[in-house]
């Protein structure tokens, strides 16, 4: 449900502004309180004429201020963000630059206001198929300010203020079939001083960039990206002036590439960077083009006094287009077995996949994933395997290479996804066979043409009732709302690295204790948990830590990595937990933790709250946290935690006292359990 709000123009509110102009010029804080959610469009009768605009959130908790600096460079736009804390107003974002350049025009300096309009108390309600919570509601105020450059070309900047964050994007009005190309942005985020958590935007290789670098922190705001990387990737997490902030992008429709941040962020100013030209084997431009009208993606900052506002944010989907899929009854999130982690050649052997299908049926899991090179299957074929799985009430998911010219990875099937005719023929073929979904891998670029490929795959897959999992991919940007058949994306350094990366066991605990506050806060993460085996590089984390990841990580399809034999060696109560734990959540709550140190997350399914915690440090810990509100008063928490050894689990019960729970964790340990 969408309530469009009230439209107001400058003439509608001119008299009210003039009556209060003296107060505004004397005291910005007083003006904010007096004006409520008032926007200041094209101020007249004051020495700030046509140079300052303000927008408050519906509850007056957050304010965005846009100024046009009349000093050199003349007419450039800057924005700032403030939070209201009772009787005081705290500035979170110093004046940060706005501006964009098209091949045919420059929209940075000498911009003159043309029009301003606002929408007040806009309320939107929507339902997701999978996510941190299903029933979502967002409320915001919006202002759209349009400017012209000296050549009379127009650009508009649209700001939204929520009580838990802000967002903005550029819009080019008009109606033209001619393509216009963006060549540069000067958009920035100036955070001053504080702490920073992030991960680098990777260098270009056969396999990257794919948002699979390590998250680390805390660092000082303004820390330069590593010398051998191409800047900082979204999302970034910051703590400054008593607030937490998460910065990322959302609302992609294929008309703009995804961005990251420049390596140099000295003095805390992080500026937008386009994809690296060498991405996608050097094909395509690293700029973006479109006909008119044209909107850029949203850039957003989630804001909160506590980490709960970051972990629980819904801004990525709030800022995305409504669902394009009318009937979602066929979209079924679920759990899947995955043979590739334990044996990467298994998809080429019919008999090696059968035990994983049988295991999914035994556990009551919905799917089994058949990974790369299944088209070379021996002693059987995919049609026969699909029939076998259907008889076991298990749906099959099939792997595909996204290439195309944009990668040289040889794993197959390839050269089917990048061409629409070939893609649709393949989708029809496997859909008729009863295949339930696809995993598409190795995109290796954020250029516009590759971003458009994602949207085209999602659209065609939805037509043929196919679920989608993207790997070797870009960051989630709210697509799960527009295309609810998208259930998960990789874009995270995941459990498969126990096979490849000598450093992974040592770095994984801290990395994973940052992921809930960063990567997983913006969308589903296909980390692939359940790696109880030691593959090439042994775990430092305990079994309790690994079990907890099934709750800590949110993903619309949860791929369990280990073999049936190894998983069934777990205690019966742990196997039952894996059998029962869902992937569809009615609600999600942050309970305790600090980025890089630990995380305790609660997720609700029906009457039951699943709660899990991980310890990212090599020390014993005791955490006390408030439990979520429930109908009735729970007195007992069914808890699975580490036993005497790191490869042992024990089932115990804990008493809930005054709505709080105290749990101990071993070094690099964890726990999982539930209340109902």
mmCIF file of C-alpha atoms in Angstrom, residues 8-27 30-32 34-55 116-118 120 143 145:
data_model
loop_
_atom_site.group_PDB
_atom_site.id
_atom_site.type_symbol
_atom_site.label_atom_id
_atom_site.label_comp_id
_atom_site.label_asym_id
_atom_site.label_seq_id
_atom_site.Cartn_x
_atom_site.Cartn_y
_atom_site.Cartn_z
ATOM 1 C CA UNK A 8 3.598 21.306 -2.022
ATOM 2 C CA UNK A 9 5.221 23.871 -4.297
ATOM 3 C CA UNK A 10 7.248 26.956 -3.347
ATOM 4 C CA UNK A 11 4.258 29.272 -3.864
ATOM 5 C CA UNK A 12 2.110 27.196 -1.503
ATOM 6 C CA UNK A 13 4.451 27.764 1.420
ATOM 7 C CA UNK A 14 6.040 31.082 0.485
ATOM 8 C CA UNK A 15 4.075 33.092 3.034
ATOM 9 C CA UNK A 16 4.838 30.655 5.856
ATOM 10 C CA UNK A 17 8.533 30.766 5.073
ATOM 11 C CA UNK A 18 8.596 34.566 5.025
ATOM 12 C CA UNK A 19 6.839 34.828 8.385
ATOM 13 C CA UNK A 20 9.533 32.693 9.974
ATOM 14 C CA UNK A 21 12.581 33.802 8.038
ATOM 15 C CA UNK A 22 14.067 35.866 10.862
ATOM 16 C CA UNK A 23 13.997 32.879 13.206
ATOM 17 C CA UNK A 24 15.562 30.696 10.520
ATOM 18 C CA UNK A 25 18.452 33.053 9.879
ATOM 19 C CA UNK A 26 19.142 33.455 13.597
ATOM 20 C CA UNK A 27 18.790 29.876 14.833
ATOM 21 C CA UNK A 30 14.910 26.735 16.483
ATOM 22 C CA UNK A 31 13.844 26.779 12.846
ATOM 23 C CA UNK A 32 13.941 22.986 12.712
ATOM 24 C CA UNK A 34 9.294 25.344 14.627
ATOM 25 C CA UNK A 35 9.016 24.189 11.052
ATOM 26 C CA UNK A 36 8.647 20.471 11.787
ATOM 27 C CA UNK A 37 9.063 18.643 8.490
ATOM 28 C CA UNK A 38 9.089 21.858 6.501
ATOM 29 C CA UNK A 39 11.315 21.976 3.428
ATOM 30 C CA UNK A 40 12.942 25.338 2.695
ATOM 31 C CA UNK A 41 12.540 25.763 -1.061
ATOM 32 C CA UNK A 42 14.001 28.763 -2.835
ATOM 33 C CA UNK A 43 14.192 30.968 0.252
ATOM 34 C CA UNK A 44 13.378 34.607 -0.429
ATOM 35 C CA UNK A 45 13.731 37.702 1.719
ATOM 36 C CA UNK A 46 16.955 36.490 3.389
ATOM 37 C CA UNK A 47 20.636 36.605 2.543
ATOM 38 C CA UNK A 48 20.451 32.856 1.928
ATOM 39 C CA UNK A 49 18.193 33.353 -1.073
ATOM 40 C CA UNK A 50 18.131 30.297 -3.290
ATOM 41 C CA UNK A 51 21.044 28.709 -1.474
ATOM 42 C CA UNK A 52 19.769 26.509 1.376
ATOM 43 C CA UNK A 53 17.130 23.798 1.671
ATOM 44 C CA UNK A 54 16.243 21.508 4.556
ATOM 45 C CA UNK A 55 14.289 18.292 4.905
ATOM 46 C CA UNK A 116 11.403 22.537 -5.640
ATOM 47 C CA UNK A 117 8.660 20.251 -4.446
ATOM 48 C CA UNK A 118 8.109 17.911 -1.563
ATOM 49 C CA UNK A 120 5.269 14.626 3.322
ATOM 50 C CA UNK A 143 12.136 16.769 -1.610
ATOM 51 C CA UNK A 145 15.202 20.094 -6.171
#
